[in-house]
Coordinates of C-alpha atoms in Angstrom, one line a residue:
M147 CA 67.4 8.7 -251.9
S148 CA 66.1 8.2 -248.3
Q149 CA 63.8 10.8 -246.9
E150 CA 66.3 11.6 -244.1
K151 CA 69.1 12.2 -246.7
L152 CA 66.7 14.3 -248.8
A153 CA 65.6 16.3 -245.7
K154 CA 69.3 17.0 -244.8
E155 CA 70.1 18.2 -248.3
I156 CA 67.1 20.5 -248.4
V157 CA 67.9 22.0 -245.1
E158 CA 71.5 22.6 -246.1
L159 CA 70.6 24.1 -249.5
V160 CA 68.0 26.5 -248.1
G161 CA 70.9 28.1 -246.2
G162 CA 70.9 25.9 -243.1
E163 CA 68.7 25.6 -240.0
K164 CA 69.5 29.1 -238.8
N165 CA 68.2 30.6 -242.0
V166 CA 64.8 29.1 -241.6
E167 CA 62.2 31.3 -239.9
S168 CA 59.3 28.9 -240.3
L169 CA 58.2 25.8 -242.2
V170 CA 54.8 24.3 -243.1
H171 CA 53.8 22.0 -245.8
C172 CA 50.7 21.5 -248.0
A173 CA 49.9 18.5 -250.2
T174 CA 53.1 18.6 -252.3
R175 CA 55.3 21.5 -251.1
L176 CA 57.5 22.4 -248.3
R177 CA 56.8 26.1 -247.6
F178 CA 59.8 27.8 -246.1
V179 CA 59.9 31.3 -244.8
L180 CA 63.7 32.2 -244.9
K181 CA 65.5 34.9 -243.1
D182 CA 67.6 35.5 -246.2
D183 CA 66.5 34.1 -249.6
A184 CA 70.0 34.8 -251.0
K185 CA 71.5 32.0 -248.9
A186 CA 69.3 29.4 -250.6
D187 CA 70.9 27.5 -253.5
K188 CA 67.8 27.3 -255.8
A189 CA 69.8 25.9 -258.8
K190 CA 71.3 23.1 -256.8
L191 CA 67.9 22.3 -255.1
E192 CA 66.3 22.0 -258.5
K193 CA 68.9 19.4 -259.6
T194 CA 68.6 17.4 -256.4
E195 CA 67.1 13.9 -256.8
G196 CA 63.6 13.8 -255.3
I197 CA 62.8 17.5 -255.8
I198 CA 60.3 18.3 -258.6
A199 CA 60.6 22.1 -258.6
V200 CA 61.5 25.2 -256.5
K201 CA 59.3 28.2 -256.5
E202 CA 59.3 31.6 -254.7
N203 CA 55.8 32.9 -254.3
G204 CA 54.0 35.0 -251.7
G205 CA 57.1 35.5 -249.5
Q206 CA 57.7 31.8 -249.3
F207 CA 60.5 29.6 -250.6
Q208 CA 58.6 26.5 -251.8
V209 CA 60.3 23.2 -252.5
V210 CA 57.9 20.9 -254.4
V211 CA 58.6 17.2 -253.5
G212 CA 55.2 15.6 -254.4
N213 CA 53.3 13.0 -252.4
K214 CA 56.1 12.2 -250.1
V215 CA 56.0 15.7 -248.5
P216 CA 54.7 14.5 -245.1
E217 CA 57.6 12.1 -244.7
V218 CA 60.2 14.7 -245.8
Y219 CA 58.6 17.3 -243.5
S220 CA 58.8 14.8 -240.6
A221 CA 62.4 13.9 -241.4
I222 CA 63.3 17.6 -241.3
G223 CA 61.7 17.7 -237.8
Q224 CA 63.9 14.7 -236.7
I225 CA 67.2 16.1 -238.0
S226 CA 66.7 19.7 -237.0
N227 CA 64.9 22.0 -234.6
I228 CA 63.1 23.8 -237.4
L229 CA 59.7 22.5 -236.4
D230 CA 60.3 23.3 -232.7
D231 CA 58.5 26.4 -231.6
S232 CA 61.5 27.3 -229.5
T233 CA 63.8 27.6 -232.6
D234 CA 65.9 30.8 -232.5
K235 CA 64.0 33.5 -234.2
E236 CA 65.8 36.6 -232.9
K237 CA 66.4 37.9 -236.4
P238 CA 63.2 37.1 -238.4
R239 CA 63.1 38.2 -242.0
K240 CA 61.3 41.4 -243.0
A241 CA 57.7 40.5 -243.6
A242 CA 56.4 40.5 -247.2
K243 CA 54.0 43.4 -248.0
G244 CA 51.0 43.8 -250.1
L245 CA 49.4 40.8 -251.9
G246 CA 52.5 38.7 -251.3
G247 CA 52.3 39.2 -247.5
I248 CA 48.6 38.3 -247.5
I249 CA 49.2 35.1 -249.5
D250 CA 52.1 34.2 -247.1
I251 CA 49.8 34.6 -244.1
I252 CA 46.9 32.7 -245.5
S253 CA 49.0 29.8 -246.8
S254 CA 51.0 29.5 -243.5
I255 CA 47.7 29.4 -241.6
F256 CA 45.8 26.9 -243.8
A257 CA 48.5 24.7 -245.3
P258 CA 49.0 22.5 -242.1
L259 CA 45.3 21.7 -242.1
L260 CA 44.8 20.7 -245.7
G261 CA 45.6 17.0 -245.2
V262 CA 43.1 16.4 -242.3
M263 CA 40.6 18.8 -244.0
A264 CA 40.7 16.6 -247.1
G265 CA 40.2 13.4 -245.1
A266 CA 37.3 14.9 -243.1
G267 CA 35.8 16.3 -246.3
I268 CA 35.9 12.8 -248.0
L269 CA 34.2 11.2 -245.0
K270 CA 31.6 13.9 -244.9
G271 CA 30.9 13.4 -248.6
L272 CA 30.6 9.6 -248.2
L273 CA 28.1 10.1 -245.4
L274 CA 26.1 12.4 -247.6
I275 CA 25.9 9.8 -250.3
A276 CA 25.1 7.0 -247.8
S277 CA 22.3 9.0 -246.3
N278 CA 20.9 10.1 -249.6
I279 CA 20.7 6.6 -251.1
G280 CA 19.4 5.1 -247.8
W281 CA 22.4 3.1 -246.7
L282 CA 22.5 5.0 -243.4
E283 CA 19.8 6.9 -241.6
T284 CA 20.7 10.1 -240.0
T285 CA 19.0 9.0 -236.8
E286 CA 21.3 6.0 -236.4
T287 CA 24.0 6.2 -233.8
T288 CA 26.5 4.9 -236.3
Y289 CA 25.8 7.9 -238.5
T290 CA 26.1 10.2 -235.5
I291 CA 29.6 8.8 -234.5
L292 CA 30.9 9.0 -238.1
Y293 CA 29.4 12.5 -238.7
A294 CA 31.1 13.7 -235.5
A295 CA 34.5 12.4 -236.9
A296 CA 33.8 14.1 -240.2
D297 CA 32.4 17.4 -238.8
S298 CA 34.5 18.0 -235.7
L299 CA 37.3 19.7 -237.6
F300 CA 34.9 22.1 -239.2
Y301 CA 32.9 22.8 -236.1
F302 CA 36.1 23.4 -234.0
L303 CA 37.9 25.1 -236.9
P304 CA 38.5 28.3 -234.9
L305 CA 40.6 26.3 -232.4
L306 CA 42.8 24.8 -235.1
L307 CA 43.2 28.2 -236.8
A308 CA 44.2 29.7 -233.5
V309 CA 47.1 27.3 -233.3
T310 CA 48.4 27.9 -236.9
T311 CA 47.8 31.7 -236.7
A312 CA 49.6 31.9 -233.3
R313 CA 52.5 29.9 -234.8
K314 CA 52.7 32.2 -237.8
F315 CA 52.7 35.4 -235.6
Q316 CA 54.8 33.8 -232.8
G317 CA 52.1 34.2 -230.2
N318 CA 51.2 31.9 -227.3
M319 CA 49.3 29.0 -228.9
F320 CA 47.5 28.1 -225.7
V321 CA 46.2 31.6 -225.0
A322 CA 45.1 31.7 -228.7
M323 CA 43.2 28.4 -228.3
T324 CA 41.6 29.7 -225.1
I325 CA 40.3 32.7 -226.9
A326 CA 38.9 30.5 -229.7
G327 CA 37.3 28.2 -227.2
A328 CA 35.5 31.2 -225.6
L329 CA 33.9 31.9 -229.0
I330 CA 32.3 28.5 -229.1
Y331 CA 31.8 28.0 -225.4
P332 CA 28.4 26.4 -224.6
S333 CA 27.0 29.3 -222.6
I334 CA 28.0 31.8 -225.4
V335 CA 26.4 29.5 -227.9
T336 CA 23.2 29.3 -225.7
L337 CA 23.0 33.1 -225.5
K338 CA 23.1 33.2 -229.3
S339 CA 20.6 30.4 -229.9
E340 CA 18.1 31.7 -227.4
G341 CA 18.4 35.3 -228.6
T342 CA 19.3 36.6 -225.1
P343 CA 20.2 40.3 -225.1
T344 CA 23.8 40.5 -224.3
D345 CA 26.1 43.3 -223.2
F346 CA 29.6 43.7 -221.7
F347 CA 29.6 46.4 -219.0
G348 CA 26.7 48.0 -220.7
I349 CA 28.2 47.8 -224.3
P350 CA 25.9 45.7 -226.5
V351 CA 27.3 42.5 -227.9
I352 CA 26.2 41.3 -231.3
L353 CA 26.5 37.5 -230.9
M354 CA 27.4 35.4 -234.0
N355 CA 27.7 31.7 -234.6
Y356 CA 31.5 31.2 -234.5
S357 CA 31.7 27.5 -235.1
S358 CA 33.4 26.9 -238.6
T359 CA 34.3 30.6 -239.0
V360 CA 37.7 31.7 -240.3
I361 CA 38.3 35.4 -240.2
P362 CA 37.3 36.3 -236.6
I363 CA 39.8 34.1 -234.9
I364 CA 42.6 35.0 -237.3
L365 CA 42.1 38.7 -236.7
A366 CA 41.9 38.1 -232.9
V367 CA 45.1 36.1 -232.7
I368 CA 47.0 38.6 -234.9
V369 CA 46.1 41.4 -232.5
M370 CA 46.7 39.1 -229.5
S371 CA 50.3 38.3 -230.7
K372 CA 51.0 42.1 -230.9
L373 CA 49.7 42.7 -227.4
E374 CA 51.6 39.8 -226.0
K375 CA 54.9 41.2 -227.3
F376 CA 54.0 44.5 -225.7
F377 CA 53.1 43.1 -222.3
N378 CA 56.2 40.8 -222.3
K379 CA 58.4 43.8 -222.8
T380 CA 56.6 46.0 -220.3
L381 CA 55.9 43.6 -217.4
H382 CA 58.6 42.4 -215.0
D383 CA 60.0 39.0 -215.6
S384 CA 58.8 37.7 -212.2
V385 CA 55.1 38.2 -213.1
K386 CA 54.8 38.3 -216.9
N387 CA 54.4 34.5 -217.4
F388 CA 51.0 34.6 -215.7
V389 CA 50.0 38.3 -215.9
T390 CA 50.4 38.5 -219.7
P391 CA 48.0 35.6 -220.3
L392 CA 45.5 37.2 -217.8
F393 CA 45.6 40.6 -219.6
L394 CA 45.3 38.9 -223.0
L395 CA 42.2 36.9 -222.0
V396 CA 40.5 39.8 -220.3
I397 CA 41.1 42.1 -223.3
M398 CA 40.9 39.8 -226.3
V399 CA 37.8 37.7 -225.5
P400 CA 35.4 40.7 -225.0
L401 CA 37.2 42.6 -227.9
T402 CA 36.7 39.7 -230.3
L403 CA 33.0 39.3 -229.3
L404 CA 32.4 43.1 -229.6
V405 CA 34.5 43.9 -232.7
F406 CA 36.6 41.2 -234.5
G407 CA 33.9 38.6 -234.5
P408 CA 31.0 40.5 -236.1
F409 CA 33.4 42.3 -238.4
G410 CA 35.0 39.1 -239.6
V411 CA 31.7 37.3 -240.1
Y412 CA 30.3 40.3 -242.1
V413 CA 33.5 40.5 -244.3
G414 CA 33.5 36.7 -244.9
N415 CA 29.8 36.7 -245.8
G416 CA 30.3 39.7 -248.1
I417 CA 33.1 38.1 -250.1
A418 CA 31.2 34.9 -250.3
A419 CA 28.0 36.7 -251.4
G420 CA 29.9 38.5 -254.1
L421 CA 31.3 35.3 -255.6
V422 CA 27.9 33.6 -255.4
A423 CA 26.4 36.6 -257.2
A424 CA 28.9 36.2 -260.0
F425 CA 27.9 32.6 -260.5
G426 CA 24.3 33.6 -260.3
F427 CA 24.7 36.3 -263.0
S428 CA 26.3 33.9 -265.5
P429 CA 27.2 30.4 -264.1
L430 CA 28.6 29.4 -267.5
L431 CA 31.0 32.3 -267.8
A432 CA 32.0 32.3 -264.2
G433 CA 32.6 28.5 -264.3
A434 CA 34.8 28.9 -267.5
V435 CA 36.9 31.6 -265.8
M436 CA 37.4 29.6 -262.7
G437 CA 38.2 26.4 -264.7
A438 CA 40.7 28.2 -266.9
S439 CA 42.4 30.2 -264.2
W440 CA 42.6 27.9 -261.1
Q441 CA 45.9 26.3 -262.0
L442 CA 47.4 29.6 -262.9
L443 CA 46.3 30.9 -259.5
V444 CA 48.0 27.8 -257.9
I445 CA 51.3 28.5 -259.7
F446 CA 51.4 32.0 -258.3
G447 CA 50.1 31.0 -254.9
I448 CA 47.1 33.4 -255.3
H449 CA 44.6 30.5 -254.8
W450 CA 45.1 30.7 -251.1
G451 CA 43.0 33.9 -251.1
L452 CA 40.0 31.8 -252.2
I453 CA 40.3 28.9 -249.8
P454 CA 38.9 30.8 -246.8
V455 CA 36.0 31.8 -249.1
F456 CA 35.2 28.1 -249.9
I457 CA 35.3 27.2 -246.2
N458 CA 33.2 30.2 -245.3
N459 CA 30.5 29.3 -247.9
V460 CA 30.2 25.8 -246.5
A461 CA 30.1 27.1 -242.9
V462 CA 27.5 29.8 -243.6
Y463 CA 25.3 28.3 -246.4
G464 CA 26.1 24.6 -245.9
Q465 CA 27.3 24.5 -249.5
D466 CA 29.7 26.3 -252.0
G467 CA 29.0 26.9 -255.7
V468 CA 32.4 28.4 -256.5
K469 CA 34.8 25.5 -255.8
P470 CA 33.3 22.8 -258.1
A471 CA 34.4 24.7 -261.3
A472 CA 38.0 24.6 -260.0
T473 CA 37.8 20.8 -260.2
A474 CA 37.7 21.0 -264.0
S475 CA 41.2 22.7 -263.9
I476 CA 42.6 19.8 -262.0
F477 CA 41.4 17.2 -264.4
A478 CA 42.3 19.3 -267.4
Q479 CA 46.0 19.4 -266.4
T480 CA 45.7 15.6 -265.7
G481 CA 44.4 15.1 -269.3
A482 CA 47.3 17.3 -270.7
A483 CA 49.9 15.1 -268.9
F484 CA 48.1 12.0 -270.2
G485 CA 48.3 13.5 -273.8
V486 CA 52.0 14.0 -273.3
M487 CA 52.4 10.4 -272.2
L488 CA 50.6 9.1 -275.3
K489 CA 52.6 11.3 -277.8
T490 CA 56.2 11.5 -276.5
K491 CA 58.8 9.0 -277.7
N492 CA 61.1 9.9 -274.8
K493 CA 61.0 7.0 -272.4
K494 CA 61.9 9.1 -269.4
L495 CA 59.3 11.7 -270.2
K496 CA 56.7 9.0 -270.9
T497 CA 57.3 7.5 -267.4
L498 CA 57.2 10.9 -265.7
A499 CA 54.0 11.9 -267.5
G500 CA 52.4 8.6 -266.7
S501 CA 53.1 8.8 -262.9
S502 CA 52.1 12.5 -262.9
T503 CA 48.8 11.6 -264.5
L504 CA 48.1 9.1 -261.8
T505 CA 48.9 11.5 -258.9
A506 CA 47.0 14.3 -260.6
L507 CA 43.8 12.2 -260.7
F508 CA 43.8 12.4 -256.9
G509 CA 44.3 16.1 -256.9
I510 CA 48.1 16.4 -256.7
T511 CA 48.9 18.3 -259.9
E512 CA 52.3 19.8 -259.1
P513 CA 54.3 16.9 -260.6
A514 CA 52.2 17.1 -263.8
I515 CA 52.4 20.9 -264.0
Y516 CA 56.0 21.6 -263.0
G517 CA 57.4 18.3 -264.4
V518 CA 55.5 17.9 -267.6
T519 CA 52.9 20.5 -269.0
L520 CA 54.5 23.8 -268.0
P521 CA 58.0 23.1 -269.2
L522 CA 56.5 21.9 -272.5
K523 CA 54.3 25.0 -272.7
R524 CA 51.7 23.8 -275.3
P525 CA 50.3 21.1 -273.0
F526 CA 49.8 23.6 -270.3
I527 CA 47.8 25.9 -272.6
A528 CA 45.8 22.9 -273.7
G529 CA 45.0 22.2 -270.0
V530 CA 43.8 25.8 -269.6
I531 CA 41.5 25.5 -272.6
G532 CA 40.2 22.1 -271.3
G533 CA 39.6 23.6 -267.9
A534 CA 37.6 26.5 -269.3
V535 CA 35.3 24.1 -271.2
G536 CA 34.8 21.8 -268.3
G537 CA 34.4 24.7 -265.8
A538 CA 31.7 26.2 -268.0
I539 CA 29.8 22.9 -268.0
I540 CA 30.1 22.5 -264.2
G541 CA 29.1 26.1 -263.6
Q542 CA 26.0 25.8 -265.9
A543 CA 25.0 22.6 -264.1
G544 CA 24.9 24.4 -260.8
T545 CA 27.1 21.8 -259.0
L546 CA 27.7 22.5 -255.3
A547 CA 30.3 21.4 -252.8
F548 CA 28.9 20.4 -249.4
A549 CA 32.3 19.9 -247.6
S550 CA 35.9 21.0 -247.8
G551 CA 38.6 19.0 -249.5
A552 CA 41.1 19.3 -252.4
P553 CA 39.4 18.4 -255.7
G554 CA 40.3 14.9 -257.0
L555 CA 38.8 11.4 -257.5
L556 CA 38.7 10.6 -253.8
T557 CA 36.9 13.9 -252.9
L558 CA 34.1 13.6 -255.5
P559 CA 31.6 12.6 -252.8
I560 CA 31.8 16.1 -251.3
F561 CA 29.9 17.3 -254.4
Y562 CA 27.1 14.9 -254.1
G563 CA 24.2 16.6 -252.3
P564 CA 20.5 15.9 -251.7
G565 CA 19.1 14.1 -254.8
G566 CA 22.5 14.3 -256.5
Q567 CA 21.5 17.6 -258.2
G568 CA 24.4 19.0 -260.2
F569 CA 26.6 15.9 -259.6
P570 CA 26.1 14.5 -263.2
G571 CA 27.2 17.9 -264.5
L572 CA 30.3 17.7 -262.4
I573 CA 31.2 14.2 -263.8
L574 CA 30.5 15.4 -267.4
G575 CA 32.6 18.6 -266.8
I576 CA 35.7 16.7 -265.5
V577 CA 35.5 14.1 -268.2
V578 CA 35.2 16.7 -270.9
S579 CA 38.1 18.8 -269.5
F580 CA 40.3 15.7 -269.3
V581 CA 39.4 14.6 -272.9
V582 CA 39.7 18.0 -274.5
S583 CA 43.1 18.7 -272.8
A584 CA 44.4 15.3 -273.8
V585 CA 43.3 15.6 -277.4
L586 CA 44.5 19.2 -277.8
T587 CA 47.9 18.2 -276.4
Y588 CA 48.2 15.4 -278.8
I589 CA 47.1 17.5 -281.8
M590 CA 49.0 20.7 -280.9
G591 CA 52.1 18.7 -280.1
F592 CA 55.2 19.9 -278.3
K593 CA 58.9 19.9 -278.7
D594 CA 59.7 16.3 -277.7
P595 CA 63.0 16.4 -275.9
V596 CA 64.0 12.9 -277.1
E597 CA 66.7 14.1 -279.6
E598 CA 68.1 16.8 -277.3
E599 CA 68.3 14.3 -274.4
T600 CA 70.0 11.7 -276.6
K601 CA 72.5 14.2 -277.6
S602 CA 73.0 15.3 -274.1
E603 CA 73.4 11.8 -272.9
S604 CA 76.0 11.1 -275.6
T605 CA 77.9 14.2 -274.7
T606 CA 77.8 13.3 -271.0
S607 CA 79.0 9.8 -271.9
A608 CA 81.8 11.2 -274.0
Q609 CA 82.8 13.6 -271.1
Q610 CA 82.8 10.7 -268.7
S611 CA 85.0 8.7 -271.0
V612 CA 87.4 11.6 -271.2
R613 CA 87.5 11.9 -267.5
A614 CA 88.1 8.2 -267.1
T615 CA 90.9 8.1 -269.5
N616 CA 92.6 11.5 -269.0
A617 CA 92.1 12.0 -265.3
S618 CA 95.1 13.1 -263.4
D619 CA 96.0 14.6 -260.0
E620 CA 95.3 18.4 -260.0
S621 CA 97.2 21.0 -258.1
V622 CA 95.3 24.1 -257.0
F623 CA 97.4 27.1 -256.0
S624 CA 96.2 29.7 -253.6
P625 CA 94.2 32.5 -255.3
I626 CA 94.5 34.7 -252.2
E627 CA 97.1 35.7 -249.7
G628 CA 96.0 35.4 -246.1
T629 CA 95.4 32.9 -243.2
I630 CA 94.0 29.4 -243.7
V631 CA 90.6 28.8 -242.1
E632 CA 88.9 25.4 -241.8
L633 CA 85.8 25.3 -244.1
S634 CA 83.7 24.1 -241.2
E635 CA 84.4 27.4 -239.5
V636 CA 83.0 29.6 -242.3
P637 CA 79.9 31.4 -240.9
D638 CA 77.7 30.2 -243.7
P639 CA 76.1 26.7 -243.5
A640 CA 76.0 26.3 -247.3
F641 CA 79.8 26.3 -247.3
A642 CA 80.6 25.0 -243.8
S643 CA 78.5 21.9 -244.2
G644 CA 80.3 20.9 -247.4
A645 CA 77.0 21.1 -249.4
M646 CA 78.7 23.2 -252.1
G647 CA 81.7 20.9 -252.2
K648 CA 85.0 20.2 -250.4
G649 CA 87.7 22.8 -250.1
I650 CA 89.2 25.3 -247.7
A651 CA 88.8 29.0 -246.7
I652 CA 91.2 31.9 -246.4
E653 CA 90.9 35.1 -244.3
P654 CA 92.5 37.5 -246.8
T655 CA 95.2 40.0 -245.9
V656 CA 95.5 41.3 -249.4
G657 CA 92.4 42.2 -251.5
R658 CA 93.4 40.3 -254.7
V659 CA 92.1 37.1 -256.3
V660 CA 94.4 35.4 -258.9
A661 CA 93.9 32.4 -261.1
P662 CA 94.6 29.1 -259.2
F663 CA 95.7 27.3 -262.3
D664 CA 95.6 27.5 -266.1
G665 CA 92.0 27.4 -267.3
T666 CA 88.8 29.2 -268.3
V667 CA 86.5 31.5 -266.4
T668 CA 83.1 29.8 -266.3
V669 CA 81.2 32.1 -264.0
A670 CA 81.8 35.8 -263.3
F671 CA 79.0 37.0 -261.0
K672 CA 77.5 40.4 -261.8
K673 CA 77.8 41.4 -258.2
K674 CA 81.6 40.7 -258.6
H675 CA 81.8 38.9 -255.2
A676 CA 82.5 35.5 -256.6
L677 CA 83.9 33.7 -259.6
A678 CA 84.4 30.2 -260.9
V679 CA 87.3 28.8 -263.0
V680 CA 87.7 25.3 -264.6
S681 CA 91.2 23.9 -265.2
D682 CA 92.2 22.4 -268.5
T683 CA 91.9 19.0 -266.9
G684 CA 88.4 19.6 -265.5
A685 CA 88.8 20.8 -261.9
E686 CA 86.1 23.3 -261.1
I687 CA 87.0 25.9 -258.4
L688 CA 84.6 28.5 -256.9
V689 CA 86.1 31.5 -255.1
H690 CA 83.5 33.3 -252.9
V691 CA 84.9 36.5 -251.3
G692 CA 83.3 37.0 -247.9
V693 CA 79.9 35.9 -246.5
D694 CA 76.6 37.5 -247.7
T695 CA 78.7 40.0 -249.8
V696 CA 76.3 39.6 -252.6
K697 CA 74.2 42.2 -250.7
L698 CA 76.9 44.8 -251.4
D699 CA 75.7 44.8 -255.0
G700 CA 79.3 45.1 -256.4
Q701 CA 80.5 47.8 -254.1
H702 CA 84.1 47.6 -253.0
F703 CA 84.8 45.0 -255.8
V704 CA 86.6 45.4 -259.1
S705 CA 86.4 42.6 -261.6
H706 CA 89.1 42.1 -264.3
I707 CA 87.4 39.2 -266.1
K708 CA 84.4 38.0 -268.0
E709 CA 82.9 34.6 -268.6
G710 CA 84.8 32.6 -271.2
D711 CA 88.1 34.3 -270.6
R712 CA 91.3 32.1 -270.8
V713 CA 93.5 32.7 -267.8
Q714 CA 97.0 31.6 -266.7
A715 CA 97.9 30.7 -263.1
G716 CA 98.6 33.9 -261.2
D717 CA 96.6 36.2 -263.6
L718 CA 94.7 38.9 -261.7
L719 CA 90.9 38.1 -261.6
L720 CA 89.4 40.3 -259.0
E721 CA 90.3 43.1 -256.5
F722 CA 88.3 44.0 -253.3
D723 CA 88.6 46.4 -250.5
I724 CA 88.9 44.4 -247.2
A725 CA 88.5 47.4 -244.9
Q726 CA 85.4 48.7 -246.6
I727 CA 83.7 45.3 -246.7
K728 CA 84.3 44.8 -243.0
A729 CA 83.1 48.4 -242.3
A730 CA 79.9 47.5 -244.0
G731 CA 79.4 44.7 -241.5
Y732 CA 80.4 41.6 -243.6
H733 CA 82.9 38.8 -243.0
T734 CA 85.7 38.6 -245.6
V735 CA 86.6 35.0 -245.0
T736 CA 86.7 33.5 -248.5
P737 CA 85.7 29.8 -249.2
I738 CA 87.6 28.2 -252.0
I739 CA 85.4 25.2 -253.1
V740 CA 86.0 22.3 -255.5
T741 CA 82.5 22.3 -256.8
N742 CA 82.9 19.0 -258.6
S743 CA 84.5 17.2 -255.6
A744 CA 82.5 14.1 -256.5
N745 CA 84.9 13.6 -259.4
Y746 CA 87.9 13.2 -257.1
E747 CA 88.8 10.5 -254.7
E748 CA 90.4 13.0 -252.3
V749 CA 90.7 16.8 -251.8
I750 CA 93.8 17.3 -249.7
P751 CA 94.7 20.7 -248.1
Q752 CA 98.4 21.4 -248.5
A753 CA 98.8 24.6 -246.5
T754 CA 98.3 25.7 -242.9
G755 CA 98.6 29.0 -241.1
R756 CA 99.7 31.8 -243.4
V757 CA 99.5 31.2 -247.1
S758 CA 100.9 33.3 -249.9
S759 CA 99.3 33.9 -253.3
Q760 CA 100.2 31.1 -255.7
E761 CA 101.4 28.8 -252.9
L762 CA 100.2 25.2 -253.3
L763 CA 96.8 25.1 -251.5
L764 CA 95.0 21.8 -252.5
K765 CA 95.9 18.5 -254.1
L766 CA 93.0 16.8 -256.0
S767 CA 93.5 13.1 -256.4
S768 CA 91.3 11.6 -259.2
G769 CA 91.8 8.0 -258.5
N770 CA 90.1 7.5 -261.9
V771 CA 86.7 8.1 -260.3
Q772 CA 84.0 8.7 -262.9
E773 CA 81.2 11.1 -262.4
Q774 CA 77.9 9.3 -261.9
K775 CA 74.8 10.2 -263.9

């Protein structure tokens, strides 16, 4: 599937462009913040070719697509306005609270920077190695130029974080960058380096070194975005475009230097010192805990809370002793996937495990975890055990990270410091974690899906054979009385786009749904707002009463069926109160979808204008088309 086609399907299945409040991506995931999660078709997304998994963590709707995520992200930008900061955001979703809200904020701020951060970290690590073994002298201009390329991201990190934070909180990115620039402005840096007593209208200013810092600018931009909204509402339209930025600069730069800057630096240093102390108390135990738990933290999205700590450690101390142990967890899950590849007899799983092992070696573990080890359960447990063993070795060896970057083969140079101290322990730790996980996976075993898959394939082949030989035109009779509406006019992109299948819609005048043909009820939603029926010849029809009516939680609906019930054409399936649904603020227009439209050559509407219950609505022409695997 092309990236453009995949991008289009993803946008449609998350509820359409208008349902997307924001989108960022990390190494393998598209991280959506949706206005209404209920509009996203998670089940269909998970079955879409090119999508590894779909997760909902930290207030984000995450679509895992693997290494091709930058191309898919770019394609989404080309086919939609989602990446445009001017995208309509009049009705943003309610922000997540508590830990989920914090994770959402951190991941949205840092995810766009992870790619360039990894590249810069690798280059910085290679320069460390080159200087330590004498290939390049730090006094050479070649080294100076390359080091500037490697270190500029970290030195000017407040500027980059100002952009991503402003985008997250819908603030003016250019004002945010200007505030960040003031923190590292040469004259401010000189005041700090020379120890010049500094005050602002008599108020003492505690100057800090803000290059490479994280928390101060994030706090500043969050407050700035709130003030910006206030001023834009208060000031007259004729002056707000230039007076609002003026007020923001005059207020926020001094306020950041007086309050947010020192507070942020102290908090960041405090957290970092606490983790360093834990490793100082028992590096073996701390390393084991980190090695065992890192991938669990990744699954739940909680790892984002530690990324600013890693960056802060490198910025403040020039090194980080916490992150190296997490590397063991990466290679442990890699080893578990490798063990699956060796043991399975299922050719499809063997291929998936092999490719996942290769990508995981370079730090991209999502395909291995979501596609291989986690679904099989025991291999994932083996990876946790292997990560604990490897993490303990790395922690005890005192391995340090000297730059930022996602752990993997290419980023190993960031752990090579002066004299290579701790680096042999890192290599031993990741090798042990890989081997232990692979061996445990092979010994513990897992339920190999080969027999189940073969059976499934046989069943599918038999079903296809039946369809090919028994297919016939199908008549679908109207399950509702009302007025015909074109499907494209339904105010829900998932239906209007045809992503759910071909069909038609009806604006009901009578609150009754009857069976459109003889068949079996396959789905009877608990919220009673929708149902699905399959005919005796295989036509699958979904009747969805209204738009967003799932939110009514069953109010104003009375169901007369349960899943598995046999029904005859015209049998009463569902009743609903049109007036009450409209009074609650919901559309009652009802899509009637042929969910297996791909099995038919044509889906032909037969009615226009007013339609009565049990009047001929659709003709399905099979044309002997077989369903594709």
